[in-house]
Every structure is written in C-alpha cells, then in structure tokens.
XYZ file of C-alpha atoms in Angstrom:
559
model
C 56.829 1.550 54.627
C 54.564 -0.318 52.624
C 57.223 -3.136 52.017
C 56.967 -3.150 56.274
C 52.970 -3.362 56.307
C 52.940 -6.285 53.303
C 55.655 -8.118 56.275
C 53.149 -7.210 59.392
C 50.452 -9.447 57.791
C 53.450 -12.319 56.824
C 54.961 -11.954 60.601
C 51.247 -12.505 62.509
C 50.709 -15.593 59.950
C 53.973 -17.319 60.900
C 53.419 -16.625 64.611
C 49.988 -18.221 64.231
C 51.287 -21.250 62.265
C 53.735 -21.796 64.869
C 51.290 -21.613 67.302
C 49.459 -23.779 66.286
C 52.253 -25.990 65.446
C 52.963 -26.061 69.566
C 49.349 -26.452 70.252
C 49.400 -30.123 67.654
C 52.460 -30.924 69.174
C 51.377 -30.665 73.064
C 48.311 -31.817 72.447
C 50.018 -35.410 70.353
C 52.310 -35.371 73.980
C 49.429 -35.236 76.321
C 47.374 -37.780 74.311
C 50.002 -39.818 73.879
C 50.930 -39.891 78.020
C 46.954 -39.903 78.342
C 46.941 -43.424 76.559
C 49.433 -44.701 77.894
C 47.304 -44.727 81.290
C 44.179 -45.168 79.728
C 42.861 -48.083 76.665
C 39.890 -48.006 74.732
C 37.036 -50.467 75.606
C 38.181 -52.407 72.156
C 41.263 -53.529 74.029
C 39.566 -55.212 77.069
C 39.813 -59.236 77.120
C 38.471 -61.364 79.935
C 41.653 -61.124 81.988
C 41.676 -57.090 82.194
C 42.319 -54.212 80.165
C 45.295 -53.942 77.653
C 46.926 -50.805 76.438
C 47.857 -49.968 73.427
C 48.452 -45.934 72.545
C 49.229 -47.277 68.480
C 45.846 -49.337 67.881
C 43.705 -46.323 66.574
C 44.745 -43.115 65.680
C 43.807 -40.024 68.410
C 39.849 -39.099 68.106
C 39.465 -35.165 67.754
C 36.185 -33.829 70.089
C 33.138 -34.525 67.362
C 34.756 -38.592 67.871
C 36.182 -38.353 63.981
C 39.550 -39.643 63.234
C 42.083 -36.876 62.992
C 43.649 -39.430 59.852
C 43.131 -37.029 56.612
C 42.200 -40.241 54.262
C 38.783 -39.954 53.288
C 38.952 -44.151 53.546
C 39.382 -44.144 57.030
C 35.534 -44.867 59.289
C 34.475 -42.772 61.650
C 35.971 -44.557 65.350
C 33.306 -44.811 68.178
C 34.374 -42.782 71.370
C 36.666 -45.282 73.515
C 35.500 -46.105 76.734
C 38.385 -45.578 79.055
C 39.622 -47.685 81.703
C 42.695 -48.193 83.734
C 45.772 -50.205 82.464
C 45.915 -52.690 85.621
C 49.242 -54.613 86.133
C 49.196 -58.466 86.504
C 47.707 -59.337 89.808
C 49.686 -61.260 92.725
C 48.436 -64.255 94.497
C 46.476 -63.424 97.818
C 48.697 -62.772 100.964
C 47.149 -65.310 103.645
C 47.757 -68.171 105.992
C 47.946 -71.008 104.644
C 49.362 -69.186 101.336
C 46.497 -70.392 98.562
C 47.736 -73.183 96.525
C 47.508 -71.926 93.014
C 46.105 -68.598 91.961
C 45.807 -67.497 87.830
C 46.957 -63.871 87.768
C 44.461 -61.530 85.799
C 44.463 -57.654 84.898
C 41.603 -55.640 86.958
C 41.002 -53.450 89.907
C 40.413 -56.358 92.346
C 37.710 -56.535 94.953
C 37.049 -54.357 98.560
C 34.350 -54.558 100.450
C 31.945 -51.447 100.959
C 28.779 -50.582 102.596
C 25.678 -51.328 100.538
C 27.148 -54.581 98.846
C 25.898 -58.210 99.128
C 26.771 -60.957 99.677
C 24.301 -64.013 97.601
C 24.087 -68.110 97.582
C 23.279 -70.273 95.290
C 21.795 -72.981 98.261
C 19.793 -72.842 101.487
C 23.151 -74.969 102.921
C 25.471 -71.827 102.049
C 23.413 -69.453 104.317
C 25.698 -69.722 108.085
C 28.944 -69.348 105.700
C 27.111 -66.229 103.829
C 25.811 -64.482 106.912
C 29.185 -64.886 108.571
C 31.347 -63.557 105.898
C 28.755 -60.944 105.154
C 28.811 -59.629 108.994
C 32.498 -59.702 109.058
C 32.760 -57.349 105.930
C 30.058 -54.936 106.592
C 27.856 -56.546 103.734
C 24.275 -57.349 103.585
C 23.061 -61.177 102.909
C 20.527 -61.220 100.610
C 20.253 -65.139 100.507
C 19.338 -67.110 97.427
C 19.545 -64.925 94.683
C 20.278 -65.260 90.617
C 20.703 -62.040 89.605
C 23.779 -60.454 89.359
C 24.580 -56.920 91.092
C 27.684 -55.018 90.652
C 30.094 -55.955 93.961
C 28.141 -59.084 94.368
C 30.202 -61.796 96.777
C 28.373 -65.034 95.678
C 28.878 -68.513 97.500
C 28.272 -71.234 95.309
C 27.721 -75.464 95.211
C 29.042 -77.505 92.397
C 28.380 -80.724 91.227
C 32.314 -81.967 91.203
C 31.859 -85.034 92.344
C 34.799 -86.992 93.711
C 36.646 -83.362 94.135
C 38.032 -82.713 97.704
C 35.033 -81.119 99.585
C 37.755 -78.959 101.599
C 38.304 -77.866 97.737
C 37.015 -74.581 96.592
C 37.694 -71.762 93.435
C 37.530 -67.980 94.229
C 37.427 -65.954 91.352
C 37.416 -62.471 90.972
C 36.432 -60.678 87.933
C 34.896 -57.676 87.146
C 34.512 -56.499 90.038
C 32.420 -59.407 91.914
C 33.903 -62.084 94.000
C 32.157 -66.333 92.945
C 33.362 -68.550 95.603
C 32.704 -72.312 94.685
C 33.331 -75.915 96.080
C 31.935 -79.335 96.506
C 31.208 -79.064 99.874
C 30.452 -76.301 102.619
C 33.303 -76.850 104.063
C 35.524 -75.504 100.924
C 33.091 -72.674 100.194
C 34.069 -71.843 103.882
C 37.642 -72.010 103.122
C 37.137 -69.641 100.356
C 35.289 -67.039 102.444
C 38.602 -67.234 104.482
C 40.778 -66.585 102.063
C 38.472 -63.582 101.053
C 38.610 -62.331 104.670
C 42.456 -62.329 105.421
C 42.861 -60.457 101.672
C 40.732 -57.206 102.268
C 41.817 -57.482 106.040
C 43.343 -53.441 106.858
C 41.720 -52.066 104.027
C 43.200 -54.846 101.482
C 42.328 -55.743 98.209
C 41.512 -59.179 97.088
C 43.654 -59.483 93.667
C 41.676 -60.097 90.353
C 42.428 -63.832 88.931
C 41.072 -67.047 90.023
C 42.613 -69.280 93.176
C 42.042 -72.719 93.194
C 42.735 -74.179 96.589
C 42.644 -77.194 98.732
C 44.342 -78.808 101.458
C 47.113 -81.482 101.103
C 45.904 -82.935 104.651
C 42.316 -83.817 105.744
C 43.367 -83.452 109.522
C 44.787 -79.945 111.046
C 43.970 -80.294 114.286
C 44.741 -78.032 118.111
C 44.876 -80.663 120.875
C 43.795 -78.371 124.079
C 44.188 -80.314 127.994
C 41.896 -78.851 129.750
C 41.721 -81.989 132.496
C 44.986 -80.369 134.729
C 44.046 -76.723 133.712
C 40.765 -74.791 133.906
C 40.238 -72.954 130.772
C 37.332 -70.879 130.263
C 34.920 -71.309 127.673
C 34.976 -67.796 126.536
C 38.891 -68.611 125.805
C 38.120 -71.666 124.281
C 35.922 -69.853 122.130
C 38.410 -67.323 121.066
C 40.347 -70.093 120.020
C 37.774 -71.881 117.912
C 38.001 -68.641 116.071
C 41.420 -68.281 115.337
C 41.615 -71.910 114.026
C 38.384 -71.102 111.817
C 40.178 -67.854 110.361
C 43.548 -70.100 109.691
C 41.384 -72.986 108.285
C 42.371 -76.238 111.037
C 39.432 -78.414 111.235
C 39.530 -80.590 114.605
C 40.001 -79.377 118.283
C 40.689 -81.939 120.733
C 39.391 -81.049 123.915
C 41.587 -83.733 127.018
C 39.005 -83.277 129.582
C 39.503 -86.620 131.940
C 43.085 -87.054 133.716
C 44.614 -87.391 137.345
C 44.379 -83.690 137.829
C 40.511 -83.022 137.145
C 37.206 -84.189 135.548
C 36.469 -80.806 133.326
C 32.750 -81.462 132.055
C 29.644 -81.513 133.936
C 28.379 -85.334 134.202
C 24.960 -86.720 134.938
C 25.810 -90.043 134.873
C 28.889 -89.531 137.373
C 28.776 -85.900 139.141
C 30.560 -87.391 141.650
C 33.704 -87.869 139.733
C 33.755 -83.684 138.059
C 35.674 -80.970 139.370
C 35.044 -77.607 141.232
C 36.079 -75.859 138.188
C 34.436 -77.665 135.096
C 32.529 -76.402 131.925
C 28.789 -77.012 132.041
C 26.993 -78.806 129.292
C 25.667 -75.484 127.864
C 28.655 -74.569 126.959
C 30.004 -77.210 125.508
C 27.304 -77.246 123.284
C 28.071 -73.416 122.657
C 31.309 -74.123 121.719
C 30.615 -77.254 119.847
C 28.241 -75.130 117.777
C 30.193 -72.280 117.283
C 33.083 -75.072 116.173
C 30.829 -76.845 113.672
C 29.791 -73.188 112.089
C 33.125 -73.244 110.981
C 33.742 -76.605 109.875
C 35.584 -77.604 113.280
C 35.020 -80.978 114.727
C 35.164 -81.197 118.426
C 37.511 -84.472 119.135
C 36.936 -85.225 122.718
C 39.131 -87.598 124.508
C 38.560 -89.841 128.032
C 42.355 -91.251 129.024
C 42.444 -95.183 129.567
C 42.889 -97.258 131.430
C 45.558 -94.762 132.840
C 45.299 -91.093 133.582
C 41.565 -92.150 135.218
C 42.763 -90.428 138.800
C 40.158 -87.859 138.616
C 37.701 -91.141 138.552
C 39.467 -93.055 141.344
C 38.709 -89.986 143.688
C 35.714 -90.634 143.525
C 35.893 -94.545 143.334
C 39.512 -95.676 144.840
C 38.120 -98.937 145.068
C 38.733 -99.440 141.017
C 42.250 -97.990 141.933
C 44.924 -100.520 140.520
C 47.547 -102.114 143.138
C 50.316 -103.948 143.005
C 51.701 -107.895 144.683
C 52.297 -105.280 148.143
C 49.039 -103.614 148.102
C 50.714 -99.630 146.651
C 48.459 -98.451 144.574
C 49.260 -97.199 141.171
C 48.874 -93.510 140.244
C 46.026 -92.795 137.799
C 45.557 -96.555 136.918
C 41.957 -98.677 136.918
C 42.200 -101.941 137.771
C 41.061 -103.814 134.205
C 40.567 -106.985 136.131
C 37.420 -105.278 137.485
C 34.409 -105.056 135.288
C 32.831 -102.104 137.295
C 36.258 -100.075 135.919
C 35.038 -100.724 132.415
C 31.618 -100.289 133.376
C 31.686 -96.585 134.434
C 34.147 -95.424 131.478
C 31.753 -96.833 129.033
C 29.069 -95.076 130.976
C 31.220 -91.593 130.490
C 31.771 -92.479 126.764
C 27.830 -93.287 126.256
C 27.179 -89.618 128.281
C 29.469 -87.516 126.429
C 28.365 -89.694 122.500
C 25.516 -86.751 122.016
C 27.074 -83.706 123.598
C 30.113 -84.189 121.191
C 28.232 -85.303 117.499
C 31.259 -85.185 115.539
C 33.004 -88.121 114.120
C 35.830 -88.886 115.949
C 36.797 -90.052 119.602
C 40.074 -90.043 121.490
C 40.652 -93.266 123.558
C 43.956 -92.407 125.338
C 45.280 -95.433 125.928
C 48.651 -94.693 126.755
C 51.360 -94.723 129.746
C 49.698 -97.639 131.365
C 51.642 -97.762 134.541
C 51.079 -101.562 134.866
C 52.873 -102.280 131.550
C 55.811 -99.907 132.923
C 57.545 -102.078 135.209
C 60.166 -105.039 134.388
C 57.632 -107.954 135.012
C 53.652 -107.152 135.240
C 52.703 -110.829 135.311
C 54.174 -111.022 138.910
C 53.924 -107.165 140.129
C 50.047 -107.634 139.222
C 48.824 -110.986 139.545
C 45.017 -109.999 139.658
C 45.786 -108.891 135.926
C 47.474 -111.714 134.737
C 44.941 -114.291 136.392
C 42.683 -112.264 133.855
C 44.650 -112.230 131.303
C 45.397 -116.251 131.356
C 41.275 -116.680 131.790
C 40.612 -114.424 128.872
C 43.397 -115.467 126.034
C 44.874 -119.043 127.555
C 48.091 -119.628 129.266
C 49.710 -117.432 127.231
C 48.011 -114.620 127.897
C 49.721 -111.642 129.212
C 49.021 -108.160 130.799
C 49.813 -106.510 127.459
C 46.755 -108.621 125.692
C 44.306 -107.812 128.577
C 45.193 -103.988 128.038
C 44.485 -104.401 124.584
C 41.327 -106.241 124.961
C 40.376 -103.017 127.733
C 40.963 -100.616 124.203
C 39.349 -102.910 121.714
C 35.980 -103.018 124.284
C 36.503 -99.169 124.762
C 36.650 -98.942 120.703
C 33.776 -101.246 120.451
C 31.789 -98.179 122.379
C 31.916 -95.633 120.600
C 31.342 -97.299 117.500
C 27.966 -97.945 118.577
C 27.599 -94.300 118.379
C 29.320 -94.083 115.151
C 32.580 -93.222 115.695
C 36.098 -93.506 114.733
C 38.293 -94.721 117.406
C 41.858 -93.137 117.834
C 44.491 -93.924 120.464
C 47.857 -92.774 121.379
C 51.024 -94.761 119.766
C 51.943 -96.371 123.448
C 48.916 -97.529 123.659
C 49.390 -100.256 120.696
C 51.835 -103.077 122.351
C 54.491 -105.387 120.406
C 54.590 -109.140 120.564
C 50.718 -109.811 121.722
C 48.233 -112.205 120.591
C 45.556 -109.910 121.044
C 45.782 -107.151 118.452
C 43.972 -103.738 118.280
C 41.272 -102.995 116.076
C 42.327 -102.138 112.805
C 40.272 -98.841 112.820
C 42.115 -97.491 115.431
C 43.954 -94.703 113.936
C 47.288 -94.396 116.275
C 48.192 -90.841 117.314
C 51.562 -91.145 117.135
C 53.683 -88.745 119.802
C 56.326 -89.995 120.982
C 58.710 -92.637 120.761
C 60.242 -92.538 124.170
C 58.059 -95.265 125.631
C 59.129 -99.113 126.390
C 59.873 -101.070 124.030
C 58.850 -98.254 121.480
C 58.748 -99.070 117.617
C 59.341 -96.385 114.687
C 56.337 -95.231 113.052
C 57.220 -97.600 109.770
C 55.633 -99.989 112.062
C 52.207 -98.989 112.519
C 52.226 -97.688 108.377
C 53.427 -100.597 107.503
C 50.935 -102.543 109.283
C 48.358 -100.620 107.388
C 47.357 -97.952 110.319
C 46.366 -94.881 109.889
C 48.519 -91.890 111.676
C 47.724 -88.535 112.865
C 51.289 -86.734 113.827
C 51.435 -85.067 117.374
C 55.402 -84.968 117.106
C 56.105 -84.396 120.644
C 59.332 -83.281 118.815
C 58.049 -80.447 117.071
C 54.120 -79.748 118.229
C 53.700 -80.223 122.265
C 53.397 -76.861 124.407
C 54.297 -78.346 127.438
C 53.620 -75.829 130.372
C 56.276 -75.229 132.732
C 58.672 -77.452 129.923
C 59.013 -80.525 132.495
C 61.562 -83.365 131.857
C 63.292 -82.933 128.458
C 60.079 -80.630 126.323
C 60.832 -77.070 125.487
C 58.269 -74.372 124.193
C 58.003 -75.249 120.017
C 58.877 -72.451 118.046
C 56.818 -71.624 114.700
C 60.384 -71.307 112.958
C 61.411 -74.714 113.557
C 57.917 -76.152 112.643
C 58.056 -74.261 109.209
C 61.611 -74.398 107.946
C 61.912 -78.800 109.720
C 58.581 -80.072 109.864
C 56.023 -81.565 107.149
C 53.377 -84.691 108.597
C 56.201 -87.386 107.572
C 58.307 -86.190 110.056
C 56.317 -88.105 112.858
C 59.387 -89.165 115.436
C 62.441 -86.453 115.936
C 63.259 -84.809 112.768
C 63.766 -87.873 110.353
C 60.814 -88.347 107.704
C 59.023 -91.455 106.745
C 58.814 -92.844 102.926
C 56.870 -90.664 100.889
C 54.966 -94.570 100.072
C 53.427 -93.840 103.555
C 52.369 -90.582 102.705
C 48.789 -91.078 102.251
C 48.484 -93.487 105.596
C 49.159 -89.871 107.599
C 45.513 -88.229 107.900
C 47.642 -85.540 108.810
C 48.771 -83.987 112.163
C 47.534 -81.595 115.138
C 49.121 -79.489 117.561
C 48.899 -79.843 121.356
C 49.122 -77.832 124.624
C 49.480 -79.866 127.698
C 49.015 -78.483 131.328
C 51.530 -80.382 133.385
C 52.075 -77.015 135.498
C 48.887 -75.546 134.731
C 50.421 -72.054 136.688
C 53.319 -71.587 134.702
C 51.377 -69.766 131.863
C 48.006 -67.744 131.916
C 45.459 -68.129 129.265
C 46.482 -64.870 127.812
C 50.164 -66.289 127.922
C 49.411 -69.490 126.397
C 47.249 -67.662 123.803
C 50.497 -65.694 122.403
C 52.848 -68.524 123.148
C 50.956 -70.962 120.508
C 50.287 -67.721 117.969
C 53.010 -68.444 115.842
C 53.089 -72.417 116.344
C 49.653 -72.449 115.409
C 50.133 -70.789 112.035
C 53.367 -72.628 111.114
C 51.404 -75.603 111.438
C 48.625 -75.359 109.220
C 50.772 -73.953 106.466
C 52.696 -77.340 106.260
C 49.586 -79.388 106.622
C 47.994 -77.807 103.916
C 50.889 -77.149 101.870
C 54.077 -79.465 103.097
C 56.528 -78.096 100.186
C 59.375 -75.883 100.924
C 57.295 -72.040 101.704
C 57.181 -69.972 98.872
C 58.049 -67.186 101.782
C 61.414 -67.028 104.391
C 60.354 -67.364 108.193
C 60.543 -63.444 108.643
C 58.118 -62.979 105.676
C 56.108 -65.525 107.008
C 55.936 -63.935 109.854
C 55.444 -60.067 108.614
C 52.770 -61.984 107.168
C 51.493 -63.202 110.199
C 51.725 -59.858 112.248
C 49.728 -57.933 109.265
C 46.865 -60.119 109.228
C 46.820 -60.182 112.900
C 46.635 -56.821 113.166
C-alpha cells in the first residue's frame, strides 16, 4: 500500500513529463510550418522577402531565445511577412519587352490611393490613369505615401521617348520615361495588369517599341462613320499603344469633312469641324497623331461633282473616273486650297498625299490617249517629257504644300513611277501596299534608293469591305504567326540591312461596299487584327505566347 502511494506520485510525474514532451514537440511542428510561411524582417532584401525557418532559433513569448547557452543575445521579435514567389512578367498587349522578376505582394488599385507627378507635362497622363483606376490625382507631389502610383520625367537623353521603366516595389508603382509619350505607355501597361481585379507583378519592366509607326488607316470618304465610333476607336488604339490614325476622307464616293474653302464639294453625311477637333484632341491625349490624307490626282470624284470641268478626258472626249486633269492649274489650285484648309484642323506631323491608281498612267500609251497631258509634259521637262514626269511634278508641288505647314509628305508606292526624269522628293516616305500595279517594282527598290517605308501589306493588313476582286478579311492569326514590318509585298521579307528604312507599318479598313459591314461589325471584325498588329510592330520576334494564348489573352483583357 505504501509501495502503491510512493508509485502514485512517480506515475503523475511521468504523465506530466510526457506531456509536456507533446506540448515541445507540437509546438517545434507548428513553429516550424509557421516559418515556413512566414520570415523575419532580417531576411528581407530589396527584391522581397526570403525564408529561412534555420536562420535563428524559435523566440519563446518574453522574445528570449529558447537556446540554453548563456552566450547566445537576446533576438529582437521578427517582423513577419509573407514568403512571396518570384513574380511573372505582366500579361498585356503588346507583351512588355523585358521585365526583372522580384519577390513582393505586387500592386492593386484601391479607393483612397493616389496617383503623383513629378512635372506639370505628366498631369493629362496622371488624371487619366487616375480616373480609370478609381484613384485620386494629387499632382506634383515629393512625398511618398504608401500605394503611391507616381509618373515620372528623366533626363535620358538620346533614349527612345516611346521608352519608359515601371517598377513596382514595396507596394508603390514609379513609372518613368524620356518623354510623355513613354510615361503614357507605362500607365498602359499598368491598366491592362490590374484589369478584372489583377495584380500588377512586383519587379521592374523596361519597355519600348521596336517601331516608331503603329498606325489604323480608317476610309471614311466611301463610308460614313460616326465620330462617336471613331472615338471608340481612338481608345482602343490608346489602350493597345498604336500611335497614328489615318483618317481617308476625300475619294470618288464622298467628301467627309466640313470645308469652308469648298462646301460645295462635302457630302450630306460629313463630320463637322468640331469634331474633328474632338477627336483630334482626344487622339493627341493619348499620344495618337491624326494622319489625314486628300487622294491625288486620282480618287478626286467627290471634287469633280462639284467641278466636272477639272474632270480628266481622253483623245475621244470619255472622261476618266475620279481623275483631275493636271494640265489645268485650277485642278492644282483647289487641292492645295483643301490641303492649306485642313493644315490647322489636323496639327500633327504627317500628311497623306495619295497619289496612286492614276487612271491616265493605266492605259498602254498616255502620250496619245491624253495629248493635253503630254503637250504639258513636253512644255514642262523638254521633248522627252512624259505623262509619268508631269504626274510626278503634280506630287512634288502637292509635297511642296504641306511642307509649308511643316509636314512630312507620304504617298502610296504606285504613286512613285520607274524610268522618269522627274523624280519624287526624297522626303516622301512611300506607303508601300501593293505590288499589283503596272510596271510594279519590289520594295528593295524604294529601300534601296534610300526611301523610307511604312508597310500597309495589302497581303496581310487591308479590311476590305464586301472582299472585292482578289482581298479577303485578314485574320489576327496569320498576321501574328507570318507577318513582322519586313514582310512588305506577299509573305517574303526584305534584308534585315533595310530594317531600319521601315518606320514601321499600319493597318487599314477600306469601304469599297460600305453596306457589307456595320460599324459594330467592322468594330469586331478588326478586334483581333488590330492586336496582332501592334504586337509585331512593337515586338517582331517569334511571340513568347501560341495564337490561342494570345488570344485568351486578348479575350481577358477585353473583358
């Protein structure tokens, strides 16, 4: 008996020692799974947190180590934080060029953040990213607030000003570049990431485009498109970083802008001034230049309505469809008042001459089917002077125009003739479609001339309504898996040596059945088009990403 009650005391000590035993041993597990999930402020570097459950030995409550050696320091409480995994490069369109992966939580937008500049120039880009998010613009600002978005100008000079840096760190977004225009960019990039409730990956991107034109040629001249539609558009090429829209408003079908100069010659259904300038504005908010383009000496029958005396006619007196007769000053006289009109609505850089499908340089022998012209021709240039100099003389005076108002001069590749003593300015950039024409030459022969290209690929990039003669709808998969801006005739690419003589390229929709699609139609018939094409101008390498992820892609930010 008393044998049992010396045991009771032995029994209730090796019960306790076991529990406690269990209670060290859970409590090592959960630690131990704890840190594994969570590292101690000592373990952060610049990239993100870093866990290591090994680096210190497991703080009891009063913060002392639970190491017995009387050596050991006291350890300061750790400051947890989560163990982030290496962050991925953003998910947009065009994919970022180059992004440095980092550990962190990222970025998201929420009510109550800001959104700060470093310059009075970065304020449209700051109040427009900051209204898309939800975030207030505080303007110039140098102190720092947790969440900050801040939009900054740097001195690299020489650096592409299309160029920017995004970096996210900490949980603030810098977005940096030489120019507005990149800061823009970056504020793009920012958008499409936290688009659906996304997160914009912690790291830096470093981005730029390979191209410096990434263009949507629109023909409004044979179809009526409406200005809000237009400015939907503007938009969308904003968001997916294009910089020029071409805007066809003069052909045989219709004059599409309001004229004061020559009201006589614009159609029922037209967009007044006002809104051009809306849409002009709303383009140059987001770094958009508005290219406009007045056809000629061709595709002028909107103009011979009005004036069928500057009609062109042939040895029997036909006339010929949509052609001025060049012979006549007054033809020259009345496009150069049009271009002189239009110089201040449109302040960009850039003009569109036209210039091609000339129907007097179509037939077998001009000199005799238009004798008028070549009387002209011979007064201007000699004896030897033919109807294919006095059309180039008509593009060179046209050029000569708009350079008064400080423009670049561009003209379609059949507009530019072989074989003729007159030659076309050499600032002419030739916007090279097709090479279907007569007596067409491969593109080697404007680059090696010197030219500069744009590529319109009739091959690949026009959305021809109703898909007359040979043209068929483009489809964004053949664009991104066949074309790059050295494929500028079928699907054969120049020498890479050329490479930098191609400014770049730009889609186009042309109206030649301006019923067979609505605007809503033509709208989701370029969708996909449209964002195959600025991923290979601003990236022309193989996609990181098949077509179908490119196009999950695609439906994800659209939605």
């Amino acid at each position: 008996m008393s044998q049992h009650r010396r045991r009771t005391p032995a029994k209730s000590a090796l019960k306790q020692t076991w529990v406690l035993v269990v209670a060290v041993v859970v409590v090592t597990v959960a630690a131990g799974v704890s840190l594994g999930v969570w590292a101690t402020g000592s373990d952060r570097d610049d990239s993100g947190p870093v866990a290591s459950a090994q680096r210190q030995p497991s703080p009891d409550r009063s913060g002392a180590s639970r190491d017995s050696s009387a050596a050991a320091p006291k350890a300061p409480s750790p400051t947890p934080t989560r163990h982030y995994p290496l962050s991925k490069a953003p998910r947009t369109i065009p994919a970022v060029r180059a992004h440095t992966s980092a550990r962190g939580p990222g970025w998201r937008p929420r009510k109550g953040l800001r959104v700060v500049v470093n310059d009075a120039d970065l304020a449209d880009e700051g109040r427009l990213i900051a209204g898309e998010l939800g975030l207030s613009y505080a303007g110039e600002k140098d102190d720092v607030h947790a969440g900050d978005v801040r939009l900054s100008l740097n001195d690299d000079e020489g650096a592409d000003p299309e160029s920017y840096t995004m970096t996210v760190r900490g949980g603030r977004v810098n977005i940096s570049g030489p120019g507005e225009a990149g800061v823009f960019y970056g504020t793009r990039t920012l958008k499409q990431e936290v688009h659906g409730g996304g997160t914009a990956p912690e790291g830096v991107v470093r981005d730029g485009p390979a191209k410096p034109v990434r263009g949507l040629m629109l023909d409004i001249a044979r179809k009526h498109f409406t200005a809000g539609w237009i400015e939907d558009r503007v938009r969308e090429l904003g968001d997916l970083k294009f910089n020029q829209l071409g805007l066809h408003f003069s052909d045989d079908q219709g004059f599409r802008i309001e004229s004061s100069s020559h009201p006589e010659i614009v159609s029922k259904e037209h967009l007044t001034k006002a809104q051009v300038r809306r849409i002009v504005a709303l383009a140059a908010a987001r770094h958009i230049t508005v290219v406009p383009e007045i056809d000629s000496p061709g595709h002028l029958g909107a103009v011979i309505a009005a004036h069928p005396d500057l009609q062109l006619r042939n040895t029997r007196g036909v006339p010929t469809r949509g052609a001025v007769d060049i012979s006549k000053p007054a033809a020259g006289e009345i496009v150069d008042d049009l271009l002189g009109e239009y110089a201040g609505l449109f302040p960009g850089s850039q003009w569109h001459l036209g210039g091609d499908e000339y129907q007097a340089l179509t037939v077998s022998d001009p000199e005799a089917s238009y004798p008028q012209l070549a009387a002209a021709a011979r007064e201007a240039h000699g004896s030897g002077g033919t109807v294919a100099d006095l059309t180039t003389d008509w593009l060179n005076d046209r050029a000569d125009t708009v350079r008064t108002h400080d423009k670049t001069p561009r003209a379609w590749n059949d507009g530019f003739f072989r074989d003729t003593s007159v030659q076309p300015d050499k600032d002419i950039q030739a916007a090279y479609w097709t090479g279907k024409e007569i007596g067409a030459r491969q593109p080697v022969a404007y680059l090696s001339a010197g030219r500069k290209v744009i590529n319109y690929n009739d091959e690949f990039l026009y959305y021809v309504l109703g898909q007359p003669q040979t043209f068929v709808y483009p489809t964004g998969q053949r664009i991104y898996e066949q074309w790059t801006p050295r494929v500028l005739r079928d699907t054969e690419a120049v020498p890479s040596k050329y490479d930098d003589q191609i400014l770049g390229g730009s889609f186009a929709i042309w109206c030649d059945y301006p019923n067979a699609q609505t605007q809503t139609q033509v709208a989701a018939g370029i969708r996909m088009p449209l964002r195959a094409t600025v991923q290979k101008l601003w990236d022309p390498g193989k996609p990181e990403l098949s077509w179908t992820e490119f196009q999950a892609r695609a439906d994800r930010l659209d939605g």
